CSV table of C-alpha atoms in Angstrom, one decimal:
chain,number,residue,atom,x,y,z
U,1,UNK,CA,-17.7,-27.9,41.8
U,2,UNK,CA,-17.8,-31.6,42.4
U,3,UNK,CA,-16.7,-32.5,38.8
U,4,UNK,CA,-13.8,-30.1,39.2
U,5,UNK,CA,-12.7,-31.7,42.5
U,6,UNK,CA,-12.9,-35.1,40.9
U,7,UNK,CA,-10.8,-34.0,38.0
U,8,UNK,CA,-8.2,-32.5,40.4
U,9,UNK,CA,-8.0,-35.7,42.4
U,10,UNK,CA,-7.6,-37.7,39.1
U,11,UNK,CA,-4.7,-35.4,38.1
U,12,UNK,CA,-3.1,-35.9,41.5
U,13,UNK,CA,-3.1,-39.7,41.0
U,14,UNK,CA,-1.6,-39.4,37.5
U,15,UNK,CA,2.1,-39.9,37.0
U,16,UNK,CA,3.9,-36.6,36.3
U,17,UNK,CA,5.3,-38.0,33.1
U,18,UNK,CA,1.8,-38.6,31.8
U,19,UNK,CA,0.7,-35.1,32.7
U,20,UNK,CA,3.7,-33.6,30.9
U,21,UNK,CA,2.9,-35.7,27.8
U,22,UNK,CA,-0.8,-34.5,27.9
U,23,UNK,CA,0.3,-30.9,28.2
U,24,UNK,CA,2.8,-31.2,25.3
U,25,UNK,CA,0.3,-33.0,23.1
U,26,UNK,CA,-2.4,-30.3,23.8
U,27,UNK,CA,0.1,-27.5,22.9
U,28,UNK,CA,1.2,-29.4,19.8
U,29,UNK,CA,-2.2,-30.2,18.4
U,30,UNK,CA,-3.5,-26.8,19.5
U,31,UNK,CA,-0.8,-25.1,17.5
U,32,UNK,CA,-1.6,-27.2,14.4
U,33,UNK,CA,-5.3,-26.3,14.8
U,34,UNK,CA,-4.5,-22.6,15.2
U,35,UNK,CA,-2.2,-22.7,12.1
U,36,UNK,CA,-4.9,-24.4,10.0
U,37,UNK,CA,-7.6,-22.0,11.2
U,38,UNK,CA,-5.4,-19.0,10.4
U,39,UNK,CA,-4.5,-20.5,7.0
U,40,UNK,CA,-8.3,-20.6,6.3
U,41,UNK,CA,-9.2,-17.1,7.5
U,42,UNK,CA,-6.1,-15.2,6.3
U,43,UNK,CA,-7.0,-13.4,3.0
U,44,UNK,CA,-5.2,-14.4,-0.2
U,45,UNK,CA,-5.8,-11.8,-3.0
U,46,UNK,CA,-7.0,-13.1,-6.3
U,47,UNK,CA,-4.8,-12.6,-9.3
U,48,UNK,CA,-5.7,-9.6,-11.5
U,49,UNK,CA,-7.8,-10.3,-14.6
U,50,UNK,CA,-6.3,-9.6,-18.0
U,51,UNK,CA,-8.8,-6.8,-18.6
U,52,UNK,CA,-7.6,-5.2,-15.3
U,53,UNK,CA,-4.1,-4.9,-16.6
U,54,UNK,CA,-5.2,-2.4,-19.2
U,55,UNK,CA,-6.1,1.3,-19.2
U,56,UNK,CA,-8.0,3.8,-21.1
U,57,UNK,CA,-7.1,7.4,-21.8
U,58,UNK,CA,-8.1,10.3,-23.9
U,59,UNK,CA,-6.6,10.5,-27.4
U,60,UNK,CA,-5.5,13.7,-29.1
U,61,UNK,CA,-8.8,13.9,-31.0
U,62,UNK,CA,-10.8,13.8,-27.8
U,63,UNK,CA,-12.0,10.2,-28.1
U,64,UNK,CA,-11.6,7.5,-25.5
U,65,UNK,CA,-8.8,5.1,-26.5
U,66,UNK,CA,-9.2,1.4,-26.8
U,67,UNK,CA,-7.9,-0.6,-23.9
U,68,UNK,CA,-4.1,-0.5,-23.9
U,69,UNK,CA,-1.7,-2.7,-21.9
U,70,UNK,CA,-0.4,-1.3,-18.7
U,71,UNK,CA,3.3,-1.6,-18.2
U,72,UNK,CA,3.9,-3.8,-15.2
U,73,UNK,CA,7.2,-3.8,-13.4
U,74,UNK,CA,6.0,-6.5,-11.0
U,75,UNK,CA,5.4,-9.1,-13.8
U,76,UNK,CA,9.0,-8.7,-14.9
U,77,UNK,CA,10.2,-8.8,-11.3
U,78,UNK,CA,8.3,-12.0,-10.6
U,79,UNK,CA,9.7,-13.6,-13.8
U,80,UNK,CA,13.2,-12.7,-12.7
U,81,UNK,CA,12.6,-14.0,-9.2
U,82,UNK,CA,11.2,-17.3,-10.4
U,83,UNK,CA,14.1,-17.9,-12.7
U,84,UNK,CA,16.5,-17.2,-9.9
U,85,UNK,CA,14.8,-19.6,-7.6
U,86,UNK,CA,14.8,-22.4,-10.3
U,87,UNK,CA,18.5,-21.8,-10.8
U,88,UNK,CA,19.3,-21.5,-7.1
U,89,UNK,CA,20.7,-18.0,-7.6
U,90,UNK,CA,20.5,-15.3,-4.9
U,91,UNK,CA,18.5,-12.6,-6.7
U,92,UNK,CA,18.8,-9.0,-5.5
U,93,UNK,CA,15.3,-7.5,-5.3
U,94,UNK,CA,16.4,-4.0,-6.0
U,95,UNK,CA,17.8,-4.8,-9.4
U,96,UNK,CA,14.5,-6.3,-10.6
U,97,UNK,CA,12.8,-2.9,-11.3
U,98,UNK,CA,13.3,-1.3,-14.6
U,99,UNK,CA,14.3,2.4,-14.9
U,100,UNK,CA,11.5,4.9,-14.3
U,101,UNK,CA,9.8,6.7,-17.2
U,102,UNK,CA,8.4,9.6,-15.2
U,103,UNK,CA,9.4,11.3,-12.0
U,104,UNK,CA,6.1,11.1,-10.1
U,105,UNK,CA,3.3,8.5,-10.3
U,106,UNK,CA,0.0,9.2,-8.5
U,107,UNK,CA,-2.3,6.3,-7.8
U,108,UNK,CA,-5.9,7.3,-6.9
U,109,UNK,CA,-8.1,4.4,-5.6
U,110,UNK,CA,-11.7,5.3,-6.4
U,111,UNK,CA,-14.9,3.4,-5.5
U,112,UNK,CA,-18.1,5.3,-6.6
U,113,UNK,CA,-16.4,8.7,-6.4
U,114,UNK,CA,-18.1,10.5,-9.2
U,115,UNK,CA,-19.0,13.4,-6.9
U,116,UNK,CA,-15.6,14.0,-5.2
U,117,UNK,CA,-13.1,12.8,-7.8
U,118,UNK,CA,-13.1,15.9,-10.0
U,119,UNK,CA,-12.2,18.2,-7.2
U,120,UNK,CA,-9.3,16.0,-6.0
U,121,UNK,CA,-7.9,15.5,-9.5
U,122,UNK,CA,-8.0,19.2,-10.1
U,123,UNK,CA,-6.0,20.0,-7.0
U,124,UNK,CA,-3.5,17.2,-7.8
U,125,UNK,CA,-2.9,18.0,-11.4
U,126,UNK,CA,-2.7,21.7,-10.8
U,127,UNK,CA,0.1,21.1,-8.3
U,128,UNK,CA,1.9,18.5,-10.5
U,129,UNK,CA,1.8,20.9,-13.5
U,130,UNK,CA,3.0,23.9,-11.5
U,131,UNK,CA,5.9,22.1,-9.8
U,132,UNK,CA,6.9,19.3,-12.2
U,133,UNK,CA,5.8,20.9,-15.5
U,134,UNK,CA,3.8,19.1,-18.1
U,135,UNK,CA,3.4,15.3,-18.1
U,136,UNK,CA,6.3,15.0,-20.5
U,137,UNK,CA,8.6,16.9,-18.1
U,138,UNK,CA,8.8,20.2,-19.9
U,139,UNK,CA,9.4,23.3,-17.7
U,140,UNK,CA,10.1,21.0,-14.8
U,141,UNK,CA,11.5,22.6,-11.6
U,142,UNK,CA,11.6,20.2,-8.7
U,143,UNK,CA,12.5,17.0,-10.5
U,144,UNK,CA,15.6,18.5,-11.9
U,145,UNK,CA,17.2,17.9,-8.5
U,146,UNK,CA,17.1,14.2,-9.1
U,147,UNK,CA,20.6,13.8,-10.5
U,148,UNK,CA,21.7,11.4,-13.2
U,149,UNK,CA,22.4,8.1,-11.5
U,150,UNK,CA,25.3,5.8,-12.1
U,151,UNK,CA,25.9,2.1,-11.9
U,152,UNK,CA,27.1,0.8,-8.6
U,153,UNK,CA,27.5,-2.6,-7.0
U,154,UNK,CA,26.3,-3.8,-3.7
U,155,UNK,CA,26.7,-6.9,-1.6
U,156,UNK,CA,23.9,-9.5,-1.4
U,157,UNK,CA,23.3,-11.9,1.4
U,158,UNK,CA,25.3,-14.8,-0.1
U,159,UNK,CA,28.4,-12.6,-0.3
U,160,UNK,CA,28.2,-12.2,-4.0
U,161,UNK,CA,27.8,-8.9,-5.9
U,162,UNK,CA,24.7,-7.8,-7.8
U,163,UNK,CA,24.2,-4.5,-9.6
U,164,UNK,CA,21.6,-2.2,-8.1
U,165,UNK,CA,18.6,-0.9,-10.0
U,166,UNK,CA,20.4,2.4,-10.8
U,167,UNK,CA,21.6,3.1,-14.3
U,168,UNK,CA,23.2,5.8,-16.5
U,169,UNK,CA,19.9,6.9,-17.9
U,170,UNK,CA,19.0,10.5,-17.5
U,171,UNK,CA,16.9,11.5,-14.5
U,172,UNK,CA,13.2,10.8,-15.1
U,173,UNK,CA,10.9,13.8,-15.6
U,174,UNK,CA,7.2,14.4,-15.8
U,175,UNK,CA,4.3,12.7,-14.0
U,176,UNK,CA,1.3,10.4,-14.5
U,177,UNK,CA,-2.0,9.7,-12.7
U,178,UNK,CA,-3.5,6.3,-12.4
U,179,UNK,CA,-7.1,6.3,-11.4
U,180,UNK,CA,-8.1,2.8,-10.3
U,181,UNK,CA,-11.8,2.4,-10.3
U,182,UNK,CA,-12.5,-0.3,-7.7
U,183,UNK,CA,-15.5,-2.0,-9.3
U,184,UNK,CA,-17.4,1.3,-9.3
U,185,UNK,CA,-21.1,1.2,-10.2
U,186,UNK,CA,-21.5,4.9,-10.7
U,187,UNK,CA,-19.9,7.3,-13.2
U,188,UNK,CA,-16.4,7.3,-11.6
U,189,UNK,CA,-14.7,6.2,-14.9
U,190,UNK,CA,-16.6,8.7,-17.0
U,191,UNK,CA,-15.7,11.4,-14.5
U,192,UNK,CA,-12.0,10.6,-14.7
U,193,UNK,CA,-12.0,10.5,-18.5
U,194,UNK,CA,-14.0,13.8,-18.7
U,195,UNK,CA,-11.5,15.4,-16.5
U,196,UNK,CA,-8.7,14.2,-18.7
U,197,UNK,CA,-10.4,15.5,-21.8
U,198,UNK,CA,-10.6,19.0,-20.4
U,199,UNK,CA,-6.8,19.2,-19.8
U,200,UNK,CA,-4.3,20.6,-22.3
U,201,UNK,CA,-3.0,18.3,-25.0
U,202,UNK,CA,0.3,17.5,-23.3
U,203,UNK,CA,-1.3,16.6,-19.9
U,204,UNK,CA,-4.3,14.6,-21.2
U,205,UNK,CA,-2.4,11.3,-22.0
U,206,UNK,CA,-0.9,11.3,-18.4
U,207,UNK,CA,-4.4,10.4,-17.0
U,208,UNK,CA,-4.8,6.7,-17.2
U,209,UNK,CA,-8.0,5.0,-16.0
U,210,UNK,CA,-7.9,1.4,-14.8
U,211,UNK,CA,-11.1,-0.5,-14.2
U,212,UNK,CA,-11.3,-3.4,-11.7
U,213,UNK,CA,-14.2,-5.6,-12.6
U,214,UNK,CA,-15.1,-6.4,-9.0
U,215,UNK,CA,-14.6,-4.3,-5.8
U,216,UNK,CA,-11.4,-5.4,-4.1
U,217,UNK,CA,-11.2,-2.8,-1.3
U,218,UNK,CA,-9.1,0.3,-1.0
U,219,UNK,CA,-5.9,-1.8,-0.3
U,220,UNK,CA,-6.5,-4.0,-3.4
U,221,UNK,CA,-7.0,-0.9,-5.6
U,222,UNK,CA,-3.8,0.8,-4.3
U,223,UNK,CA,-1.7,-2.3,-4.6
U,224,UNK,CA,-3.0,-2.9,-8.1
U,225,UNK,CA,-2.1,0.6,-9.1
U,226,UNK,CA,1.4,0.4,-7.5
U,227,UNK,CA,2.2,-2.6,-9.7
U,228,UNK,CA,1.9,-0.5,-12.7
U,229,UNK,CA,3.6,2.8,-11.8
U,230,UNK,CA,6.3,4.2,-14.0
U,231,UNK,CA,7.6,6.8,-11.6
U,232,UNK,CA,10.8,7.3,-9.8
U,233,UNK,CA,8.5,8.0,-6.9
U,234,UNK,CA,5.0,6.7,-6.4
U,235,UNK,CA,2.3,8.2,-4.1
U,236,UNK,CA,-1.2,7.1,-3.5
U,237,UNK,CA,-3.8,9.6,-2.4
U,238,UNK,CA,-7.5,9.2,-1.4
U,239,UNK,CA,-10.1,10.3,-4.0
U,240,UNK,CA,-11.9,12.5,-1.5
U,241,UNK,CA,-9.2,15.1,-1.6
U,242,UNK,CA,-9.0,15.3,2.2
U,243,UNK,CA,-5.1,15.4,2.2
U,244,UNK,CA,-3.6,18.7,1.1
U,245,UNK,CA,-1.9,17.6,-2.1
U,246,UNK,CA,0.7,20.3,-2.2
U,247,UNK,CA,2.3,18.6,0.8
U,248,UNK,CA,3.6,16.1,-1.7
U,249,UNK,CA,6.7,18.3,-1.7
U,250,UNK,CA,7.2,17.8,2.0
U,251,UNK,CA,6.9,14.0,1.6
U,252,UNK,CA,9.3,14.0,-1.3
U,253,UNK,CA,11.9,16.0,0.6
U,254,UNK,CA,11.6,13.7,3.6
U,255,UNK,CA,11.9,10.6,1.5
U,256,UNK,CA,15.0,11.8,-0.2
U,257,UNK,CA,16.5,12.7,3.2
U,258,UNK,CA,16.1,9.2,4.7
U,259,UNK,CA,16.8,7.1,1.6
U,260,UNK,CA,19.4,4.4,2.1
U,261,UNK,CA,22.3,3.7,-0.2
U,262,UNK,CA,20.0,1.7,-2.5
U,263,UNK,CA,17.6,4.6,-2.8
U,264,UNK,CA,14.9,2.9,-0.7
U,265,UNK,CA,12.6,5.1,1.4
U,266,UNK,CA,9.0,5.7,2.4
U,267,UNK,CA,7.3,8.9,3.6
U,268,UNK,CA,3.9,8.7,5.1
U,269,UNK,CA,1.6,11.7,5.6
U,270,UNK,CA,0.4,12.1,9.2
U,271,UNK,CA,-2.6,13.8,10.8
U,272,UNK,CA,-1.3,13.1,14.3
U,273,UNK,CA,-0.6,16.7,14.9
U,274,UNK,CA,-4.3,17.5,14.4
U,275,UNK,CA,-5.4,15.5,17.4
U,276,UNK,CA,-7.1,18.1,19.6
U,277,UNK,CA,-7.9,20.3,16.6
U,278,UNK,CA,-11.5,21.4,15.9
U,279,UNK,CA,-11.8,18.9,13.1
U,280,UNK,CA,-11.1,16.0,15.4
U,281,UNK,CA,-12.8,17.3,18.5
U,282,UNK,CA,-16.1,17.7,16.6
U,283,UNK,CA,-16.1,14.0,15.8
U,284,UNK,CA,-18.5,11.8,17.8
U,285,UNK,CA,-17.4,10.3,21.1
U,286,UNK,CA,-17.7,6.8,19.6
U,287,UNK,CA,-15.4,7.6,16.6
U,288,UNK,CA,-12.7,9.1,18.8
U,289,UNK,CA,-13.0,6.2,21.3
U,290,UNK,CA,-12.5,3.7,18.5
U,291,UNK,CA,-9.6,5.7,17.0
U,292,UNK,CA,-7.7,5.6,20.3
U,293,UNK,CA,-8.5,2.0,20.9
U,294,UNK,CA,-7.2,1.1,17.4
U,295,UNK,CA,-4.0,3.0,18.1
U,296,UNK,CA,-3.5,1.1,21.3
U,297,UNK,CA,-4.1,-2.2,19.4
U,298,UNK,CA,-1.5,-1.1,16.8
U,299,UNK,CA,1.1,-0.5,19.5
U,300,UNK,CA,0.5,-4.0,21.0
U,301,UNK,CA,0.4,-6.0,17.8
U,302,UNK,CA,2.9,-4.3,15.4
U,303,UNK,CA,6.7,-4.4,15.4
U,304,UNK,CA,8.5,-1.5,17.0
U,305,UNK,CA,9.1,0.9,14.0
U,306,UNK,CA,5.5,0.5,12.8
U,307,UNK,CA,4.1,0.9,16.3
U,308,UNK,CA,6.0,4.2,16.6
U,309,UNK,CA,4.2,5.7,13.6
U,310,UNK,CA,1.4,7.9,15.1
U,311,UNK,CA,-0.9,7.8,12.1
U,312,UNK,CA,-0.7,4.7,10.0
U,313,UNK,CA,-4.0,5.2,8.3
U,314,UNK,CA,-3.6,8.5,6.5
U,315,UNK,CA,-4.2,8.0,2.7
U,316,UNK,CA,-1.2,9.9,1.6
U,317,UNK,CA,2.0,7.8,1.3
U,318,UNK,CA,5.0,8.1,-0.9
U,319,UNK,CA,7.4,5.3,-2.0
U,320,UNK,CA,10.7,5.5,-3.8
U,321,UNK,CA,10.9,3.1,-6.8
U,322,UNK,CA,13.6,0.9,-5.3
U,323,UNK,CA,11.5,0.2,-2.2
U,324,UNK,CA,8.5,-1.2,-4.2
U,325,UNK,CA,9.8,-4.7,-4.8
U,326,UNK,CA,10.2,-5.2,-1.0
U,327,UNK,CA,6.6,-4.3,-0.4
U,328,UNK,CA,4.1,-4.5,-3.2
U,329,UNK,CA,4.6,-8.2,-4.3
U,330,UNK,CA,4.0,-9.4,-0.7
U,331,UNK,CA,0.8,-7.5,0.0
U,332,UNK,CA,-2.2,-9.6,1.2
U,333,UNK,CA,-4.6,-7.2,2.9
U,334,UNK,CA,-7.1,-5.5,0.5
U,335,UNK,CA,-9.2,-3.8,3.2
U,336,UNK,CA,-8.7,-0.7,5.4
U,337,UNK,CA,-5.7,-2.3,7.2
U,338,UNK,CA,-3.5,-2.5,4.2
U,339,UNK,CA,-1.5,0.6,5.2
U,340,UNK,CA,-0.2,-1.3,8.3
U,341,UNK,CA,0.9,-4.2,6.2
U,342,UNK,CA,2.8,-1.9,3.9
U,343,UNK,CA,4.6,-0.4,6.9
U,344,UNK,CA,5.3,-3.7,8.4
U,345,UNK,CA,6.8,-5.0,5.2
U,346,UNK,CA,9.0,-1.9,4.9
U,347,UNK,CA,10.2,-2.4,8.5
U,348,UNK,CA,11.0,-6.1,7.9
U,349,UNK,CA,13.0,-5.1,4.8
U,350,UNK,CA,14.9,-2.4,6.7
U,351,UNK,CA,13.5,0.4,4.6
U,352,UNK,CA,13.6,3.8,6.3
U,353,UNK,CA,10.2,5.4,6.9
U,354,UNK,CA,9.6,9.1,7.7
U,355,UNK,CA,6.3,10.4,9.2
U,356,UNK,CA,5.5,13.9,7.8
U,357,UNK,CA,2.7,16.2,9.2
U,358,UNK,CA,0.4,17.2,6.4
U,359,UNK,CA,-2.7,19.4,5.9
U,360,UNK,CA,-6.0,17.6,6.1
U,361,UNK,CA,-9.7,18.4,6.2
U,362,UNK,CA,-12.8,16.5,6.8
U,363,UNK,CA,-14.7,15.7,3.6
U,364,UNK,CA,-18.3,14.6,3.5
U,365,UNK,CA,-19.2,11.3,1.8
U,366,UNK,CA,-16.9,8.9,3.6
U,367,UNK,CA,-17.7,5.2,3.0
U,368,UNK,CA,-16.2,4.2,6.3
U,369,UNK,CA,-18.7,2.6,8.7
U,370,UNK,CA,-17.2,3.7,12.0
U,371,UNK,CA,-18.3,0.8,14.1
U,372,UNK,CA,-18.2,-2.2,11.8
U,373,UNK,CA,-15.2,-1.1,9.8
U,374,UNK,CA,-13.3,-0.4,13.1
U,375,UNK,CA,-14.1,-3.9,14.3
U,376,UNK,CA,-13.1,-5.3,10.9
U,377,UNK,CA,-9.8,-3.4,11.1
U,378,UNK,CA,-9.1,-4.8,14.5
U,379,UNK,CA,-9.8,-8.4,13.3
U,380,UNK,CA,-7.8,-7.8,10.1
U,381,UNK,CA,-4.8,-6.5,12.1
U,382,UNK,CA,-4.9,-9.5,14.4
U,383,UNK,CA,-5.1,-12.0,11.5
U,384,UNK,CA,-2.4,-10.0,9.6
U,385,UNK,CA,0.1,-10.0,12.5
U,386,UNK,CA,-0.5,-13.7,13.2
U,387,UNK,CA,-0.3,-14.8,9.6
U,388,UNK,CA,3.1,-13.1,9.2
U,389,UNK,CA,4.2,-14.2,12.6
U,390,UNK,CA,3.6,-18.0,12.2
U,391,UNK,CA,4.6,-18.2,8.5
U,392,UNK,CA,1.2,-18.4,6.7
U,393,UNK,CA,2.5,-15.3,4.9
U,394,UNK,CA,6.1,-15.3,3.9
U,395,UNK,CA,8.6,-13.7,1.5
U,396,UNK,CA,10.0,-16.1,-1.1
């Protein structure tokens, strides 16, 4: 206690102006140190390799195709944005996305999922074929409600006018599935291709398999797939098949209901209504404790609209195509917390988000380490929120 008393006496003898200067200097240099430390620990995703921007599928003769180039709306979007910045032109984000080629794109992130992938793909493709017809759109039922769109103009922030991403092209039909193997070391790729080979001739080419050379994490695999979707709507779904895929119809209906005048909307599947159900009650005390603790942390660290979503982590989320340029190019998180960043980006861009209750079941084989991954998610959330808050991450 004696050193503290001496320090207190010293402070009493110091001029108030000097004390104020020391406090200001401490805050200033502390802020700089915090920013530098955050800049170091905040994740910055690596750029995709050229081989990762290709896909393989099954040819009509049953053979595996050579690597083909994936269409990438984001590359074209980035080029357009960079050109606008060089020319000091206000570039409307929504007009940077080309017209869709299919109605629904499904992205399936898969890391060592040879045992569970076939069941999930079977459920998904059966539903897509029954509701949306073949991959080329024949015998389509639901997507016929997407009417032919027309050109319209909208205001941009500098008061000018820019055309939106809508066009006079016919409504997109059909579907596609992008299986993104996240550096798998088992037979995930072979399983996906074998599944495609067993489909009918019209559906087989719709299964595209993308191989990431190194594991990036679920968020990295989802983001990579979302860069290459051709659909008017894009959904990602976990490879374990825990989410009831037929609830895609509920998400699509909700998304269409809330879309703004530019066609932007996000619908997220939710398991919040299952809290208290047998599937959740049977979980261990530790898992339920960590789940509730994480939800509390979310409410404290995320902005209001994101904090209001009761289940941010469900691996079943749908995006309209015009919403993608406001979210996907700005993603940084590649781990389990990526869902939260997507929702925060949607909120900051003013994109409407709907939370939709879906069917869900517990599936064995989860790669989630309850304790360590929960701690990692808490750390990731704190870093994510701070990085966006102080400007380490920013939109350009």
